[in-house]
Amino acid sequence: TTHGVVAYEEHILQIAEVFAGMPPGRADILRRALVKMRDAEVATLKDEFAQQALFKGRTPGEIEAVWSLVAGFRGYAFCRAHSTAYALEAWQAAWMKKHHPAEFLAAVLTHGKGFYPRLLYTLEARRLGIGLLPPDVNTASPGSYIAETPALIRVPLSAIKDLGANVPRIIATERQHGPYHSLDDLVRRTRIAPHDLDLLLRGGALDGLVDSRTAGVWRVRQLAAQGPALWNGNAPTAFREAPPLQQLHDEMEAFGFTISAHPLDLWPDIRWETYCPVATMGSFLKQRVTLCGIVVADRTHHQSDGRLMKFLTLCDRSGLVETELFAQAYQRFGFETLRFPVLEVHGRVEPLECGRGHTLRIESVRRPRGLEAH
């Protein structure tokens, strides 16, 4: 019960239909007018509401009292009701993250329902000392799960971009008859297409079945060509594993995040030591700093004057920070935020109104130091 408080939009519909006798279509128009705060339309609908209610036998006093509840709904009760629900969910999530961080982040990575992309949640896992493991065709489950202690999150096959939707199910079903012993064994039992095999290789899901990912690529090509005779003597006699940087690139392409190392290792030439770490920004309130980080989330927004601005979430090895490019800065540097996945930003550290936390008001954006010649 809401104890007489009009808390949800459905309550407006119920009052308009049951109390006033308005048709459902007109009740919905009243609901939308209230939510959108269309004062002129609401005033017109008030007269209709009163007339319909009088026809239904309500007294003028009753009508006025009920309408005051309806009118008071605008922009107030609805937001409060939802903020309560969000607050409860936020508290529950915070408790889970505090006491069961690995399980919590594994669940978020599995369901993908967080506000941020999966990249950010993997970075948060690293910050908390929780490692990641690539998918494995011999242990894969439908979602991320805790593989070992100390906590390691095993990424599921379904996280591999562009992988056939039925591939994880086919692999899991056939594995019920026993583990896969080699790449050839997997291909023979599952008949997975070469394209999907290549994605599995690059995502690390076949590491337990091949001597190296490079060797696996050659073997997939051989199998796709229907036999070793078509190698024509051009196959290498020895295979080397792809260099770590190439492996990171493959993982970023396959998952949207990296597994074998921190994603910032993709840019070893950046002079990270010359920047203010995100974790220390709180010591420079009301001062200007220059930091560098990978863009893990961004969104545009209209200021109160109608001009476009942009919010960026930047992350370095020490943490993440929310930043803003207000209209003037966005007009000058908005294109730069799209050119580079890692940005150098200069701006003023501003405390949040609540007094807990801070943000960075960006004044300029450029290519990071060390990448100028690239």
XYZ file of C-alpha atoms in Angstrom:
374
model
C 0.000 0.000 0.000
C 1.072 3.587 -0.617
C -1.066 5.028 2.230
C -2.897 7.381 -0.096
C 0.197 8.622 -1.940
C -0.015 8.656 -5.735
C 3.340 7.029 -6.391
C 3.203 5.432 -9.838
C 1.827 6.324 -13.228
C -0.531 3.353 -13.023
C -2.211 5.045 -10.052
C -3.142 7.983 -12.278
C -4.819 5.611 -14.703
C -6.701 3.854 -11.894
C -7.958 7.107 -10.355
C -9.034 8.551 -13.700
C -10.877 5.380 -14.706
C -12.306 4.088 -11.405
C -12.973 7.325 -9.532
C -13.760 9.715 -12.378
C -15.018 7.231 -14.955
C -12.789 8.523 -17.757
C -12.267 6.200 -20.742
C -8.878 4.380 -20.657
C -7.587 6.329 -23.652
C -8.376 9.702 -22.068
C -6.912 8.535 -18.745
C -3.651 7.733 -20.500
C -3.604 11.184 -22.113
C -3.977 12.698 -18.631
C -1.100 10.542 -17.383
C 1.190 11.684 -20.192
C 0.234 15.343 -19.729
C 1.099 15.129 -16.024
C 4.424 13.378 -16.628
C 5.423 15.844 -19.363
C 4.200 18.785 -17.230
C 2.047 20.206 -20.012
C 0.204 22.727 -17.843
C -2.273 23.957 -20.449
C -3.297 20.419 -21.386
C -3.573 19.419 -17.722
C -5.886 22.378 -17.051
C -8.188 21.265 -19.881
C -8.147 17.678 -18.668
C -8.969 18.842 -15.142
C -12.329 20.126 -16.389
C -12.952 16.831 -18.194
C -11.952 14.902 -15.065
C -14.391 16.911 -12.930
C -17.271 16.584 -15.391
C -16.827 12.836 -15.719
C -16.598 12.442 -11.945
C -19.803 14.500 -11.381
C -21.584 12.305 -13.912
C -20.411 9.271 -11.922
C -21.954 10.739 -8.745
C -18.918 12.156 -6.993
C -19.363 15.316 -4.906
C -17.484 18.547 -5.696
C -15.543 18.208 -2.450
C -14.469 14.668 -3.278
C -13.473 15.691 -6.771
C -11.348 18.583 -5.535
C -9.617 16.423 -2.921
C -8.812 13.631 -5.376
C -7.665 16.053 -8.060
C -5.214 17.604 -5.606
C -3.626 14.152 -5.256
C -3.502 13.743 -9.015
C -2.003 17.198 -9.580
C 0.568 16.655 -6.829
C 1.932 13.662 -8.735
C 3.672 15.867 -11.306
C 7.448 15.565 -11.157
C 7.429 14.550 -7.516
C 5.913 11.292 -6.318
C 6.977 9.292 -9.351
C 10.637 10.297 -8.955
C 10.577 9.634 -5.211
C 9.089 6.179 -5.650
C 11.702 5.206 -8.174
C 14.567 6.746 -6.227
C 13.609 4.532 -3.286
C 13.730 1.429 -5.461
C 17.063 2.480 -6.949
C 18.481 3.265 -3.514
C 17.587 -0.215 -2.268
C 19.135 -1.850 -5.308
C 22.252 0.303 -4.986
C 22.617 -0.685 -1.308
C 22.245 -4.369 -2.143
C 24.806 -4.112 -4.950
C 27.254 -2.236 -2.698
C 26.895 -4.898 0.006
C 27.524 -7.693 -2.499
C 30.550 -5.943 -3.948
C 31.996 -5.309 -0.483
C 31.583 -8.847 0.844
C 31.644 -10.956 -2.346
C 33.477 -8.845 -4.961
C 34.508 -11.665 -7.301
C 31.044 -13.228 -7.391
C 29.425 -9.816 -7.843
C 31.650 -8.795 -10.758
C 31.311 -12.234 -12.367
C 27.532 -11.795 -12.278
C 27.728 -8.312 -13.797
C 30.043 -9.544 -16.547
C 27.702 -12.454 -17.257
C 24.482 -10.499 -17.541
C 25.858 -7.234 -18.916
C 23.238 -5.171 -17.076
C 25.541 -2.568 -15.572
C 25.588 1.100 -16.545
C 29.092 0.795 -17.986
C 30.589 -1.488 -20.672
C 32.253 -4.743 -19.622
C 35.686 -3.143 -20.042
C 35.137 -1.030 -16.946
C 34.064 -3.967 -14.799
C 37.176 -5.913 -15.796
C 39.271 -2.896 -14.819
C 37.488 -2.757 -11.468
C 38.190 -6.457 -10.978
C 41.897 -5.838 -11.597
C 41.873 -2.922 -9.157
C 40.464 -5.259 -6.498
C 43.093 -7.903 -7.229
C 40.726 -10.227 -9.090
C 42.263 -11.792 -12.193
C 40.681 -12.993 -15.426
C 40.969 -16.254 -17.321
C 40.069 -16.780 -20.992
C 37.217 -19.084 -22.033
C 38.013 -22.792 -22.188
C 36.039 -25.251 -24.311
C 36.625 -27.967 -21.702
C 35.352 -25.994 -18.703
C 33.053 -23.376 -20.235
C 29.778 -22.570 -18.483
C 26.961 -20.287 -19.696
C 28.272 -17.362 -17.638
C 31.350 -15.976 -15.909
C 32.272 -17.878 -12.775
C 34.911 -18.061 -10.080
C 37.541 -20.510 -11.274
C 40.125 -20.546 -8.495
C 41.161 -19.099 -5.148
C 42.548 -16.469 -4.947
C 39.671 -15.371 -7.096
C 39.978 -15.654 -10.860
C 36.986 -15.001 -13.088
C 36.666 -17.344 -16.049
C 35.157 -15.518 -19.029
C 32.424 -17.502 -20.859
C 32.446 -18.453 -24.536
C 29.385 -16.264 -25.077
C 31.526 -13.169 -24.404
C 33.401 -13.665 -27.700
C 32.067 -11.152 -30.210
C 30.509 -12.486 -33.439
C 30.740 -16.099 -32.261
C 27.850 -18.178 -33.586
C 24.974 -18.140 -31.092
C 24.738 -21.945 -31.043
C 28.465 -22.616 -30.692
C 28.625 -22.533 -26.837
C 25.596 -24.833 -26.638
C 27.036 -27.283 -29.198
C 30.377 -27.392 -27.371
C 28.730 -27.913 -23.960
C 26.360 -30.615 -25.246
C 29.074 -32.654 -26.935
C 31.387 -32.266 -23.927
C 28.929 -34.343 -21.900
C 30.407 -37.375 -23.699
C 33.900 -36.502 -22.503
C 36.486 -33.703 -22.695
C 38.051 -32.573 -25.938
C 41.574 -33.945 -26.399
C 42.759 -31.940 -29.397
C 41.659 -29.393 -31.963
C 40.981 -32.220 -34.418
C 38.843 -33.968 -31.808
C 36.819 -30.788 -31.250
C 36.288 -30.250 -34.980
C 35.314 -33.880 -35.583
C 32.759 -33.932 -32.771
C 31.214 -30.473 -33.147
C 31.623 -29.586 -36.845
C 32.185 -25.940 -35.888
C 32.757 -23.644 -38.879
C 36.315 -22.347 -39.525
C 35.194 -18.760 -38.848
C 34.005 -19.687 -35.354
C 37.120 -21.783 -34.731
C 39.259 -18.756 -35.561
C 37.311 -16.643 -33.059
C 37.709 -19.336 -30.402
C 41.460 -19.432 -31.061
C 41.911 -15.691 -30.849
C 39.830 -15.577 -27.679
C 42.056 -18.198 -26.017
C 39.277 -20.791 -25.716
C 41.402 -23.450 -27.466
C 44.671 -22.810 -25.610
C 44.406 -26.202 -23.908
C 44.131 -28.015 -27.236
C 46.959 -26.444 -29.262
C 50.684 -25.895 -28.752
C 50.251 -22.224 -29.648
C 47.547 -20.034 -31.104
C 49.621 -19.614 -34.243
C 49.782 -23.390 -34.657
C 46.048 -23.511 -34.137
C 45.438 -20.982 -36.897
C 47.465 -23.097 -39.332
C 45.633 -26.259 -38.307
C 42.247 -24.603 -38.787
C 43.269 -23.525 -42.272
C 44.429 -27.040 -43.016
C 41.186 -28.590 -41.834
C 39.170 -26.018 -43.749
C 41.097 -26.932 -46.914
C 40.072 -30.580 -46.400
C 43.404 -32.218 -45.846
C 47.159 -31.732 -45.302
C 47.906 -32.236 -48.984
C 46.747 -28.690 -49.667
C 49.481 -27.170 -47.473
C 51.704 -27.512 -50.542
C 54.793 -27.625 -48.376
C 54.307 -24.004 -47.252
C 53.447 -24.682 -43.619
C 56.115 -23.583 -41.123
C 58.047 -26.316 -39.364
C 57.977 -24.517 -36.001
C 55.344 -22.298 -34.447
C 55.863 -19.336 -32.202
C 53.209 -17.928 -29.952
C 51.955 -14.507 -30.982
C 53.755 -11.685 -29.137
C 51.955 -10.415 -26.005
C 50.958 -7.144 -27.662
C 49.292 -8.988 -30.555
C 47.528 -11.243 -28.087
C 46.173 -8.199 -26.265
C 44.930 -6.730 -29.543
C 43.194 -10.022 -30.342
C 41.557 -10.093 -26.911
C 40.359 -6.511 -27.166
C 38.882 -7.267 -30.572
C 37.302 -10.525 -29.370
C 35.840 -9.324 -26.056
C 35.989 -5.547 -25.873
C 38.417 -5.979 -22.954
C 41.724 -7.733 -22.311
C 42.363 -10.853 -20.267
C 46.081 -11.678 -20.280
C 47.208 -8.188 -19.152
C 45.963 -4.701 -18.353
C 44.427 -2.956 -21.407
C 46.760 0.017 -20.936
C 49.606 -2.331 -21.892
C 48.323 -1.855 -25.443
C 50.036 1.553 -25.390
C 53.519 0.907 -23.950
C 54.957 4.091 -25.478
C 52.773 6.461 -23.446
C 54.764 8.275 -20.771
C 52.417 7.353 -17.940
C 54.801 8.524 -15.243
C 54.411 12.149 -16.387
C 50.699 12.306 -15.547
C 48.728 12.853 -12.364
C 47.322 9.462 -11.275
C 43.541 9.385 -11.050
C 43.756 8.068 -7.477
C 45.563 11.220 -6.269
C 43.260 13.789 -7.871
C 41.418 14.346 -4.601
C 44.529 16.068 -3.273
C 44.222 18.806 -5.915
C 40.708 20.175 -5.395
C 40.129 23.484 -7.172
C 43.486 23.033 -8.948
C 44.368 22.123 -12.514
C 45.890 18.754 -13.346
C 46.812 16.773 -16.445
C 45.993 13.092 -16.548
C 45.856 10.319 -19.110
C 43.477 7.400 -19.326
C 41.527 5.036 -21.518
C 37.971 6.086 -22.368
C 35.707 3.420 -20.861
C 32.388 5.251 -21.286
C 31.085 8.442 -22.865
C 27.781 10.154 -23.566
C 26.624 13.458 -24.954
C 24.096 15.683 -23.202
C 22.319 18.976 -23.795
C 23.097 21.769 -21.352
C 20.287 23.934 -20.008
C 20.994 26.394 -22.833
C 20.545 23.638 -25.413
C 24.223 23.354 -26.400
C 25.894 19.946 -26.570
C 28.389 18.795 -23.943
C 30.010 15.445 -23.235
C 30.690 13.233 -20.228
C 33.756 10.967 -20.316
C 34.771 8.216 -17.908
C 38.567 7.861 -17.945
C 40.601 5.135 -16.293
C 44.301 4.649 -15.589
C 45.981 1.950 -13.505
C 45.080 3.676 -10.244
C 41.343 4.191 -10.759
C 38.674 5.942 -12.774
C 37.147 9.410 -12.814
C 34.081 11.042 -14.341
C 34.880 14.119 -16.412
C 32.913 16.737 -18.321
C 33.510 18.745 -21.456
C 31.082 21.639 -21.246
C 29.846 23.206 -24.464
C 32.796 25.510 -25.115
C 35.394 22.769 -24.548
C 33.287 20.200 -26.390
C 33.048 22.450 -29.428
C 36.845 22.697 -29.565
C 37.872 19.189 -28.544
C 34.876 16.941 -29.174
C 36.470 15.449 -32.279
C 39.659 14.624 -30.354
C 37.628 12.476 -27.941
C 36.642 10.299 -30.898
C 40.081 10.031 -32.518
C 41.972 8.308 -29.714
C 40.892 5.509 -27.323
C 43.390 6.902 -24.777
C 43.374 10.636 -24.060
C 45.492 13.250 -22.345
C 43.156 15.730 -20.646
C 43.865 18.933 -18.772
C 41.347 20.542 -16.480
C 40.217 21.679 -13.070
C 39.396 19.239 -10.256
C 35.941 20.141 -8.929
C 34.439 18.754 -5.688
C 30.972 17.219 -5.921
C 28.122 19.128 -4.293
C 27.631 16.366 -1.743
C 31.202 16.921 -0.559
C 32.187 13.307 -1.179
C 34.146 12.799 -4.348
C 35.203 14.979 -7.238
C 35.114 15.308 -10.991
C 37.346 16.867 -13.634
C 36.137 19.803 -15.698
C 38.118 19.332 -18.912
C 39.625 22.381 -20.598
C 41.725 20.691 -23.295
C 42.208 17.275 -24.903
C 45.132 15.952 -26.938
C 47.044 12.848 -27.990
C 48.973 11.295 -25.061
C 52.682 12.021 -24.606
C 54.806 9.401 -26.281
C 52.377 8.840 -29.144
C 53.088 12.115 -30.934
C 55.211 10.413 -33.581
C 52.748 7.587 -34.221
